[in-house]
């Protein structure tokens, strides 16, 4: 177990260093696009840029000046985003809509849920849903708490001489990477390949072709994993699906589902852990509240849900393609139009209540859209919540005097990103 743990943590470290060089999901090479198109991916610290809120107030659905044949719409209002994401019959998410565009070929379809429409999406989601019920996820609960404690021990050891410790490198990255490994049931002897392909899977800096190449290699890796699970099913997600569904699900479908779980369950949770810790560090009142409250209290749940809303690290949903002419929020959308939903903009909509630009765990608001909405809502949402509920209070209780080791204005955030995040978060553990 020590060797495995070291390898996973070493991978997280390599990923962190690579991100420092690449700026994570850095899309800065897309300078040919108008600023209005890139604006939904920009932030000022933890907050979406002010222009996003201004657009939402003026036009919850606005047309983007993109130099392509189809109309492209940006949806920023909470109600309007829910309408679009909730109309699976009127909008398509199928990968074939991208074929021939952005360097995508039919053979590069990643499979899984994100780029599938019913009835394919319906059948595949039914395969995954039982594995993400609270009853099934309950088997991971002890391991999640073990992983959190292991990372806290490692942080304590790294900071024992008063040296700064990076929460991103030491805490936020390793926790979801280890949990996803446990969930999928990736064999220990294959972890090196898993680690390498996980990093490559999220590297979008080199452009669309490189990204699709990483996806193809990742799928090839998971096909090998599926083959081994067919021969000897384990107790992880893949093994359980094989045991329960056998040949009714193909190897290609299983590989796509595994790749999708990795895609949705790692980077988003890592970003939430790091940025959520920053929110707590910047406000001693909230830090002390979590530090002094019971682990299983409603307080922790309120904090997690408000952090999810406030940060909404997945900034824009997968593109939707209109199947028919229809009206959303008083705006006429034509068949073939492309619709981009700003989740971060929708979750700050003033229609939800006063001062939505502020972090306030005492507020009562409708459900946030951090996990999406409709049939494509993140199937692993409860797993992410489990990790966040375990990690935040454990962090502040282990290090009650923790403080930032850098000036807030010197912290480096991702410049343009689909999944927002911070490059590093150095802290002094003992004040």
Tab-separated table of C-alpha atoms in Angstrom:
chain	number	residue	atom	x	y	z
A	1	UNK	CA	0.000	0.000	0.000
A	2	UNK	CA	2.889	2.376	0.734
A	3	UNK	CA	4.292	1.894	-2.762
A	4	UNK	CA	0.880	2.471	-4.340
A	5	UNK	CA	0.291	5.570	-2.266
A	6	UNK	CA	3.691	6.977	-3.223
A	7	UNK	CA	3.066	6.375	-6.894
A	8	UNK	CA	-0.318	8.081	-6.855
A	9	UNK	CA	1.057	11.065	-4.946
A	10	UNK	CA	4.065	11.256	-7.256
A	11	UNK	CA	1.676	11.392	-10.210
A	12	UNK	CA	-0.286	14.192	-8.543
A	13	UNK	CA	2.975	16.056	-8.082
A	14	UNK	CA	3.924	15.624	-11.722
A	15	UNK	CA	0.481	16.824	-12.739
A	16	UNK	CA	0.851	19.870	-10.520
A	17	UNK	CA	4.229	20.789	-12.006
A	18	UNK	CA	2.907	20.259	-15.523
A	19	UNK	CA	-0.025	22.539	-14.745
A	20	UNK	CA	2.383	25.239	-13.575
A	21	UNK	CA	3.993	25.134	-16.991
A	22	UNK	CA	0.784	24.802	-19.016
A	23	UNK	CA	-1.667	26.858	-16.922
A	24	UNK	CA	-4.014	23.893	-16.687
A	25	UNK	CA	-6.896	24.040	-19.141
A	26	UNK	CA	-5.256	27.079	-20.712
A	27	UNK	CA	-7.093	28.169	-23.839
A	28	UNK	CA	-5.025	31.309	-24.372
A	29	UNK	CA	-4.074	30.128	-27.833
A	30	UNK	CA	-7.660	30.769	-28.840
A	31	UNK	CA	-6.880	34.470	-29.277
A	32	UNK	CA	-8.647	34.500	-32.635
A	33	UNK	CA	-11.979	34.309	-30.819
A	34	UNK	CA	-13.738	37.520	-29.750
A	35	UNK	CA	-13.436	38.493	-26.099
A	36	UNK	CA	-17.191	38.063	-25.668
A	37	UNK	CA	-16.793	34.359	-26.473
A	38	UNK	CA	-13.954	33.852	-23.988
A	39	UNK	CA	-15.579	36.005	-21.294
A	40	UNK	CA	-17.598	33.118	-19.668
A	41	UNK	CA	-14.275	31.362	-18.967
A	42	UNK	CA	-12.609	34.334	-17.287
A	43	UNK	CA	-12.623	35.181	-13.596
A	44	UNK	CA	-11.250	37.739	-11.211
A	45	UNK	CA	-9.974	35.632	-8.355
A	46	UNK	CA	-12.892	33.473	-7.258
A	47	UNK	CA	-15.555	35.509	-9.056
A	48	UNK	CA	-16.762	35.418	-12.658
A	49	UNK	CA	-15.809	38.653	-14.385
A	50	UNK	CA	-18.242	41.501	-13.949
A	51	UNK	CA	-19.098	41.444	-17.655
A	52	UNK	CA	-20.772	38.060	-17.227
A	53	UNK	CA	-23.166	39.432	-14.629
A	54	UNK	CA	-23.849	42.491	-16.757
A	55	UNK	CA	-24.705	40.335	-19.771
A	56	UNK	CA	-26.984	38.187	-17.605
A	57	UNK	CA	-28.857	41.237	-16.339
A	58	UNK	CA	-29.305	42.685	-19.819
A	59	UNK	CA	-29.805	39.530	-21.896
A	60	UNK	CA	-30.018	36.142	-20.113
A	61	UNK	CA	-29.727	34.677	-23.618
A	62	UNK	CA	-27.371	36.548	-25.935
A	63	UNK	CA	-25.903	35.765	-29.333
A	64	UNK	CA	-22.126	35.365	-29.553
A	65	UNK	CA	-20.193	36.760	-32.539
A	66	UNK	CA	-18.507	33.507	-33.517
A	67	UNK	CA	-17.162	33.204	-37.088
A	68	UNK	CA	-19.019	30.005	-37.993
A	69	UNK	CA	-22.122	29.304	-40.060
A	70	UNK	CA	-24.450	28.455	-37.160
A	71	UNK	CA	-25.774	30.881	-34.566
A	72	UNK	CA	-24.127	30.480	-31.151
A	73	UNK	CA	-26.047	31.522	-28.042
A	74	UNK	CA	-24.731	32.140	-24.530
A	75	UNK	CA	-27.254	31.417	-21.773
A	76	UNK	CA	-26.454	33.014	-18.407
A	77	UNK	CA	-29.787	33.221	-16.540
A	78	UNK	CA	-30.599	30.538	-13.972
A	79	UNK	CA	-34.123	29.827	-15.230
A	80	UNK	CA	-33.028	29.889	-18.860
A	81	UNK	CA	-30.106	27.506	-18.267
A	82	UNK	CA	-32.443	25.052	-16.544
A	83	UNK	CA	-34.820	25.252	-19.481
A	84	UNK	CA	-32.091	24.427	-21.991
A	85	UNK	CA	-30.500	21.646	-19.957
A	86	UNK	CA	-33.888	20.200	-19.112
A	87	UNK	CA	-35.022	19.887	-22.746
A	88	UNK	CA	-33.192	16.752	-23.847
A	89	UNK	CA	-35.696	16.205	-26.647
A	90	UNK	CA	-35.146	19.667	-28.096
A	91	UNK	CA	-31.348	19.788	-27.749
A	92	UNK	CA	-28.739	17.206	-28.717
A	93	UNK	CA	-25.430	16.534	-26.956
A	94	UNK	CA	-24.362	13.763	-29.342
A	95	UNK	CA	-20.710	13.676	-30.394
A	96	UNK	CA	-21.668	13.446	-34.068
A	97	UNK	CA	-22.524	17.151	-33.918
A	98	UNK	CA	-18.788	17.830	-33.521
A	99	UNK	CA	-17.537	15.503	-36.260
A	100	UNK	CA	-15.745	17.505	-38.895
A	101	UNK	CA	-15.359	20.435	-36.500
A	102	UNK	CA	-12.564	21.332	-34.050
A	103	UNK	CA	-10.437	18.512	-35.433
A	104	UNK	CA	-12.883	15.832	-34.297
A	105	UNK	CA	-13.411	12.643	-36.270
A	106	UNK	CA	-16.051	9.968	-35.721
A	107	UNK	CA	-13.371	7.553	-34.524
A	108	UNK	CA	-12.532	9.939	-31.658
A	109	UNK	CA	-15.904	9.659	-29.963
A	110	UNK	CA	-15.071	9.239	-26.256
A	111	UNK	CA	-18.296	7.367	-25.533
A	112	UNK	CA	-19.772	7.604	-22.072
A	113	UNK	CA	-22.660	9.829	-21.040
A	114	UNK	CA	-21.563	13.378	-21.800
A	115	UNK	CA	-21.771	13.162	-25.583
A	116	UNK	CA	-24.707	10.762	-25.897
A	117	UNK	CA	-28.433	11.299	-26.458
A	118	UNK	CA	-31.348	9.031	-25.515
A	119	UNK	CA	-31.923	6.164	-25.960
A	120	UNK	CA	-28.166	5.395	-25.804
A	121	UNK	CA	-27.669	7.800	-22.912
A	122	UNK	CA	-30.645	6.343	-21.034
A	123	UNK	CA	-29.349	2.778	-21.270
A	124	UNK	CA	-25.785	3.678	-20.268
A	125	UNK	CA	-26.865	5.838	-17.341
A	126	UNK	CA	-28.968	2.963	-16.020
A	127	UNK	CA	-25.791	0.902	-15.906
A	128	UNK	CA	-23.965	3.500	-13.821
A	129	UNK	CA	-26.711	4.807	-11.553
A	130	UNK	CA	-26.864	1.783	-9.203
A	131	UNK	CA	-23.117	2.133	-8.576
A	132	UNK	CA	-23.615	5.725	-7.404
A	133	UNK	CA	-26.448	5.152	-4.951
A	134	UNK	CA	-25.708	5.924	-1.323
A	135	UNK	CA	-25.911	2.215	-0.528
A	136	UNK	CA	-23.180	1.338	-3.027
A	137	UNK	CA	-21.083	4.406	-2.297
A	138	UNK	CA	-21.247	3.574	1.382
A	139	UNK	CA	-18.568	0.971	0.827
A	140	UNK	CA	-16.174	3.804	-0.104
A	141	UNK	CA	-16.891	5.953	2.954
A	142	UNK	CA	-14.247	4.417	5.256
A	143	UNK	CA	-11.644	4.574	2.503
A	144	UNK	CA	-12.422	8.231	1.760
A	145	UNK	CA	-11.815	9.120	5.401
A	146	UNK	CA	-8.600	7.060	5.403
A	147	UNK	CA	-7.343	8.869	2.309
A	148	UNK	CA	-8.116	12.267	3.845
A	149	UNK	CA	-6.274	11.369	7.050
A	150	UNK	CA	-3.303	10.026	5.088
A	151	UNK	CA	-3.030	13.291	3.205
A	152	UNK	CA	-3.281	15.318	6.403
A	153	UNK	CA	-0.475	13.218	7.889
A	154	UNK	CA	1.629	13.895	4.820
A	155	UNK	CA	0.930	17.624	5.054
A	156	UNK	CA	1.898	17.648	8.720
A	157	UNK	CA	5.163	15.880	7.941
A	158	UNK	CA	5.960	18.277	5.095
A	159	UNK	CA	5.340	21.333	7.274
A	160	UNK	CA	6.949	20.146	10.494
A	161	UNK	CA	9.866	22.572	10.184
A	162	UNK	CA	7.609	25.512	9.490
A	163	UNK	CA	7.964	25.227	5.718
A	164	UNK	CA	4.965	26.232	3.592
A	165	UNK	CA	2.815	23.361	2.321
A	166	UNK	CA	0.918	23.506	-0.956
A	167	UNK	CA	-2.704	22.409	-0.474
A	168	UNK	CA	-3.111	21.770	-4.219
A	169	UNK	CA	-0.147	19.402	-4.424
A	170	UNK	CA	-0.499	17.746	-1.024
A	171	UNK	CA	-4.252	17.595	-0.506
A	172	UNK	CA	-6.561	18.603	-3.334
A	173	UNK	CA	-5.050	16.525	-6.149
A	174	UNK	CA	-4.276	13.234	-4.339
A	175	UNK	CA	-7.660	12.797	-2.632
A	176	UNK	CA	-9.899	12.519	-5.722
A	177	UNK	CA	-7.221	10.647	-7.687
A	178	UNK	CA	-7.057	7.937	-5.031
A	179	UNK	CA	-10.843	7.823	-4.622
A	180	UNK	CA	-11.398	7.401	-8.368
A	181	UNK	CA	-8.865	4.569	-8.409
A	182	UNK	CA	-10.773	2.857	-5.606
A	183	UNK	CA	-14.107	3.438	-7.332
A	184	UNK	CA	-13.088	2.075	-10.719
A	185	UNK	CA	-11.179	-0.850	-9.255
A	186	UNK	CA	-8.061	-0.189	-11.318
A	187	UNK	CA	-5.560	-2.995	-10.573
A	188	UNK	CA	-2.558	-1.985	-8.506
A	189	UNK	CA	-0.113	-3.238	-11.120
A	190	UNK	CA	-1.731	-0.969	-13.725
A	191	UNK	CA	-1.646	2.217	-11.661
A	192	UNK	CA	1.397	3.660	-13.460
A	193	UNK	CA	-0.461	3.621	-16.794
A	194	UNK	CA	-3.580	4.939	-15.127
A	195	UNK	CA	-1.653	7.861	-13.633
A	196	UNK	CA	0.045	8.787	-16.891
A	197	UNK	CA	-3.160	8.655	-18.918
A	198	UNK	CA	-5.096	10.578	-16.294
A	199	UNK	CA	-2.692	13.490	-16.674
A	200	UNK	CA	-2.759	13.298	-20.477
A	201	UNK	CA	-6.545	13.119	-20.513
A	202	UNK	CA	-6.816	16.612	-19.047
A	203	UNK	CA	-4.063	18.260	-21.084
A	204	UNK	CA	-5.863	20.556	-23.537
A	205	UNK	CA	-3.016	23.030	-23.982
A	206	UNK	CA	-1.711	21.506	-27.197
A	207	UNK	CA	-5.013	21.935	-29.001
A	208	UNK	CA	-7.963	19.805	-30.036
A	209	UNK	CA	-6.015	17.148	-31.943
A	210	UNK	CA	-3.723	16.444	-28.989
A	211	UNK	CA	-6.692	16.318	-26.646
A	212	UNK	CA	-8.558	13.851	-28.837
A	213	UNK	CA	-5.365	11.796	-29.108
A	214	UNK	CA	-5.145	11.601	-25.323
A	215	UNK	CA	-8.777	10.507	-25.175
A	216	UNK	CA	-8.117	7.773	-27.728
A	217	UNK	CA	-5.163	6.469	-25.752
A	218	UNK	CA	-7.138	6.612	-22.538
A	219	UNK	CA	-9.943	4.594	-24.114
A	220	UNK	CA	-7.416	2.042	-25.358
A	221	UNK	CA	-6.091	1.702	-21.819
A	222	UNK	CA	-9.563	1.219	-20.388
A	223	UNK	CA	-10.349	-1.405	-23.016
A	224	UNK	CA	-7.474	-3.432	-21.585
A	225	UNK	CA	-8.820	-2.892	-18.074
A	226	UNK	CA	-12.280	-4.015	-19.195
A	227	UNK	CA	-10.829	-7.140	-20.762
A	228	UNK	CA	-9.215	-8.068	-17.442
A	229	UNK	CA	-12.445	-7.340	-15.597
A	230	UNK	CA	-14.300	-9.652	-17.972
A	231	UNK	CA	-11.920	-12.451	-17.054
A	232	UNK	CA	-11.890	-11.737	-13.323
A	233	UNK	CA	-14.484	-9.153	-12.186
A	234	UNK	CA	-13.482	-7.232	-9.086
A	235	UNK	CA	-15.513	-5.256	-6.563
A	236	UNK	CA	-14.992	-1.876	-8.243
A	237	UNK	CA	-17.438	-0.133	-10.537
A	238	UNK	CA	-16.323	-1.928	-13.696
A	239	UNK	CA	-16.340	-5.338	-12.042
A	240	UNK	CA	-19.797	-4.789	-10.584
A	241	UNK	CA	-21.239	-3.803	-13.975
A	242	UNK	CA	-19.668	-6.868	-15.579
A	243	UNK	CA	-21.113	-9.112	-12.873
A	244	UNK	CA	-24.606	-7.658	-13.135
A	245	UNK	CA	-24.915	-6.994	-16.870
A	246	UNK	CA	-22.441	-9.329	-18.570
A	247	UNK	CA	-22.490	-9.237	-22.357
A	248	UNK	CA	-25.433	-6.819	-22.498
A	249	UNK	CA	-22.863	-4.019	-22.249
A	250	UNK	CA	-19.987	-3.953	-24.741
A	251	UNK	CA	-16.315	-3.470	-23.952
A	252	UNK	CA	-16.375	-0.190	-25.883
A	253	UNK	CA	-19.275	1.098	-23.806
A	254	UNK	CA	-17.590	0.102	-20.551
A	255	UNK	CA	-14.340	1.793	-21.577
A	256	UNK	CA	-16.249	4.974	-22.413
A	257	UNK	CA	-18.083	4.914	-19.100
A	258	UNK	CA	-14.817	4.451	-17.188
A	259	UNK	CA	-13.189	7.308	-19.080
A	260	UNK	CA	-16.221	9.494	-18.347
A	261	UNK	CA	-16.075	8.708	-14.626
A	262	UNK	CA	-12.410	9.675	-14.596
A	263	UNK	CA	-13.125	12.864	-16.539
A	264	UNK	CA	-15.965	13.978	-14.300
A	265	UNK	CA	-14.657	12.816	-10.951
A	266	UNK	CA	-11.075	13.989	-10.708
A	267	UNK	CA	-10.312	17.531	-11.847
A	268	UNK	CA	-13.604	19.022	-10.689
A	269	UNK	CA	-13.289	17.688	-7.134
A	270	UNK	CA	-9.613	18.649	-6.941
A	271	UNK	CA	-10.484	22.216	-7.936
A	272	UNK	CA	-13.321	22.348	-5.412
A	273	UNK	CA	-11.059	21.152	-2.595
A	274	UNK	CA	-8.405	23.778	-3.304
A	275	UNK	CA	-10.715	26.717	-3.988
A	276	UNK	CA	-13.018	25.810	-1.106
A	277	UNK	CA	-10.026	25.799	1.238
A	278	UNK	CA	-9.113	29.262	-0.031
A	279	UNK	CA	-12.621	30.575	0.715
A	280	UNK	CA	-12.333	29.299	4.290
A	281	UNK	CA	-8.827	30.683	4.748
A	282	UNK	CA	-9.938	34.132	3.634
A	283	UNK	CA	-12.740	34.339	6.201
A	284	UNK	CA	-11.837	33.401	9.810
A	285	UNK	CA	-15.522	33.312	10.767
A	286	UNK	CA	-16.298	30.511	8.334
A	287	UNK	CA	-13.034	28.736	9.132
A	288	UNK	CA	-13.862	28.710	12.837
A	289	UNK	CA	-17.449	27.588	12.250
A	290	UNK	CA	-16.343	24.413	10.468
A	291	UNK	CA	-13.519	23.867	12.918
A	292	UNK	CA	-15.859	23.882	15.912
A	293	UNK	CA	-18.911	22.094	14.483
A	294	UNK	CA	-19.762	18.391	14.593
A	295	UNK	CA	-18.652	16.360	11.568
A	296	UNK	CA	-22.138	15.077	10.738
A	297	UNK	CA	-23.975	18.342	11.294
A	298	UNK	CA	-26.201	20.231	8.900
A	299	UNK	CA	-23.665	23.035	9.059
A	300	UNK	CA	-21.120	21.095	7.004
A	301	UNK	CA	-23.722	20.224	4.411
A	302	UNK	CA	-24.725	23.884	4.124
A	303	UNK	CA	-21.104	24.927	3.690
A	304	UNK	CA	-20.476	22.316	1.006
A	305	UNK	CA	-23.581	23.220	-0.974
A	306	UNK	CA	-22.881	26.952	-0.791
A	307	UNK	CA	-19.253	26.381	-1.823
A	308	UNK	CA	-20.463	24.347	-4.786
A	309	UNK	CA	-22.817	27.155	-5.823
A	310	UNK	CA	-20.417	29.995	-5.152
A	311	UNK	CA	-17.451	28.413	-6.944
A	312	UNK	CA	-19.221	26.399	-9.704
A	313	UNK	CA	-15.861	25.200	-11.000
A	314	UNK	CA	-17.338	23.656	-14.182
A	315	UNK	CA	-17.998	26.991	-15.792
A	316	UNK	CA	-19.748	25.992	-19.020
A	317	UNK	CA	-21.829	22.899	-19.774
A	318	UNK	CA	-21.209	20.682	-22.793
A	319	UNK	CA	-22.556	22.445	-25.902
A	320	UNK	CA	-26.132	21.758	-26.877
A	321	UNK	CA	-27.319	21.651	-30.497
A	322	UNK	CA	-30.908	22.653	-31.227
A	323	UNK	CA	-32.880	19.868	-32.918
A	324	UNK	CA	-35.808	22.131	-33.781
A	325	UNK	CA	-36.958	25.726	-33.806
A	326	UNK	CA	-38.016	26.757	-30.311
A	327	UNK	CA	-38.275	29.678	-27.917
A	328	UNK	CA	-36.335	29.946	-24.656
A	329	UNK	CA	-36.831	32.938	-22.382
A	330	UNK	CA	-38.473	34.910	-25.158
A	331	UNK	CA	-35.588	34.303	-27.588
A	332	UNK	CA	-36.108	32.381	-30.823
A	333	UNK	CA	-33.539	29.616	-31.310
A	334	UNK	CA	-33.372	27.882	-34.683
A	335	UNK	CA	-32.700	24.258	-35.519
A	336	UNK	CA	-28.942	23.735	-35.799
A	337	UNK	CA	-28.023	26.591	-33.458
A	338	UNK	CA	-25.345	25.967	-30.827
A	339	UNK	CA	-26.199	26.827	-27.215
A	340	UNK	CA	-23.599	27.312	-24.467
A	341	UNK	CA	-24.880	27.391	-20.887
A	342	UNK	CA	-22.846	29.355	-18.341
A	343	UNK	CA	-23.235	27.424	-15.087
A	344	UNK	CA	-21.088	29.874	-13.138
A	345	UNK	CA	-23.185	32.771	-14.404
A	346	UNK	CA	-26.491	31.046	-13.653
A	347	UNK	CA	-25.469	30.211	-10.084
A	348	UNK	CA	-24.808	33.911	-9.379
A	349	UNK	CA	-28.183	35.044	-10.811
A	350	UNK	CA	-29.766	37.693	-8.595
A	351	UNK	CA	-33.181	36.114	-9.202
A	352	UNK	CA	-32.123	33.427	-6.716
A	353	UNK	CA	-31.843	35.891	-3.867
A	354	UNK	CA	-29.905	38.918	-2.580
A	355	UNK	CA	-26.112	39.208	-2.780
A	356	UNK	CA	-25.554	36.018	-4.768
A	357	UNK	CA	-22.021	37.252	-5.510
A	358	UNK	CA	-21.195	36.641	-1.845
A	359	UNK	CA	-20.462	33.371	-0.031
A	360	UNK	CA	-23.189	32.854	2.562
A	361	UNK	CA	-23.865	29.331	3.884
A	362	UNK	CA	-26.885	30.543	5.845
A	363	UNK	CA	-28.897	31.331	2.719
A	364	UNK	CA	-31.769	29.224	1.399
A	365	UNK	CA	-31.817	29.126	-2.399
A	366	UNK	CA	-33.063	26.738	-5.068
A	367	UNK	CA	-30.744	23.896	-6.056
A	368	UNK	CA	-27.499	25.099	-7.618
A	369	UNK	CA	-26.305	24.018	-11.046
A	370	UNK	CA	-22.718	23.106	-10.143
A	371	UNK	CA	-23.413	19.501	-11.185
A	372	UNK	CA	-25.503	20.502	-14.191
A	373	UNK	CA	-29.179	19.750	-14.637
A	374	UNK	CA	-31.452	17.347	-16.469
A	375	UNK	CA	-30.458	13.984	-17.877
A	376	UNK	CA	-26.790	15.010	-18.063
A	377	UNK	CA	-26.533	16.058	-14.425
A	378	UNK	CA	-23.312	14.593	-13.002
A	379	UNK	CA	-23.948	10.993	-12.004
A	380	UNK	CA	-21.116	11.193	-9.459
A	381	UNK	CA	-22.462	14.242	-7.629
A	382	UNK	CA	-22.987	12.391	-4.348
A	383	UNK	CA	-19.483	10.931	-4.426
A	384	UNK	CA	-18.048	14.427	-4.829
A	385	UNK	CA	-20.153	15.628	-1.913
A	386	UNK	CA	-18.867	12.764	0.231
A	387	UNK	CA	-15.271	13.774	-0.466
A	388	UNK	CA	-15.910	17.450	0.240
A	389	UNK	CA	-17.846	16.755	3.451
A	390	UNK	CA	-15.004	14.590	4.705
A	391	UNK	CA	-12.139	16.833	3.599
A	392	UNK	CA	-13.049	20.396	4.572
A	393	UNK	CA	-13.751	19.880	8.304
A	394	UNK	CA	-10.868	17.438	8.675
A	395	UNK	CA	-8.469	19.993	7.171
A	396	UNK	CA	-9.439	22.895	9.432
A	397	UNK	CA	-9.561	20.726	12.557
A	398	UNK	CA	-6.149	19.192	11.981
A	399	UNK	CA	-4.598	22.624	11.358
A	400	UNK	CA	-6.681	25.139	13.346
A	401	UNK	CA	-3.986	27.842	13.043
A	402	UNK	CA	-3.456	27.396	9.293
A	403	UNK	CA	-3.005	30.597	7.284
A	404	UNK	CA	-2.032	31.611	3.778
A	405	UNK	CA	1.691	31.692	3.045
A	406	UNK	CA	1.227	34.093	0.123
A	407	UNK	CA	-0.549	37.354	-0.432
A	408	UNK	CA	-4.006	36.786	-1.958
A	409	UNK	CA	-3.099	39.041	-4.886
A	410	UNK	CA	-0.093	36.816	-5.668
A	411	UNK	CA	-2.089	33.596	-6.005
A	412	UNK	CA	-2.154	32.287	-9.565
A	413	UNK	CA	-5.480	31.159	-10.972
A	414	UNK	CA	-6.147	29.618	-14.350
A	415	UNK	CA	-6.518	32.313	-16.960
A	416	UNK	CA	-9.055	30.664	-19.279
A	417	UNK	CA	-10.562	27.403	-18.213
A	418	UNK	CA	-13.509	25.092	-18.586
A	419	UNK	CA	-12.836	23.759	-15.090
A	420	UNK	CA	-11.672	26.691	-12.990
A	421	UNK	CA	-8.871	26.213	-10.506
A	422	UNK	CA	-5.801	27.553	-8.771
A	423	UNK	CA	-2.231	26.579	-9.614
A	424	UNK	CA	-0.974	26.399	-6.027
A	425	UNK	CA	-2.167	27.328	-2.554
A	426	UNK	CA	0.757	27.619	-0.113
A	427	UNK	CA	-0.096	27.697	3.587
A	428	UNK	CA	1.654	27.771	6.956
A	429	UNK	CA	0.083	25.008	9.019
A	430	UNK	CA	0.815	26.428	12.450
A	431	UNK	CA	0.131	30.076	11.948
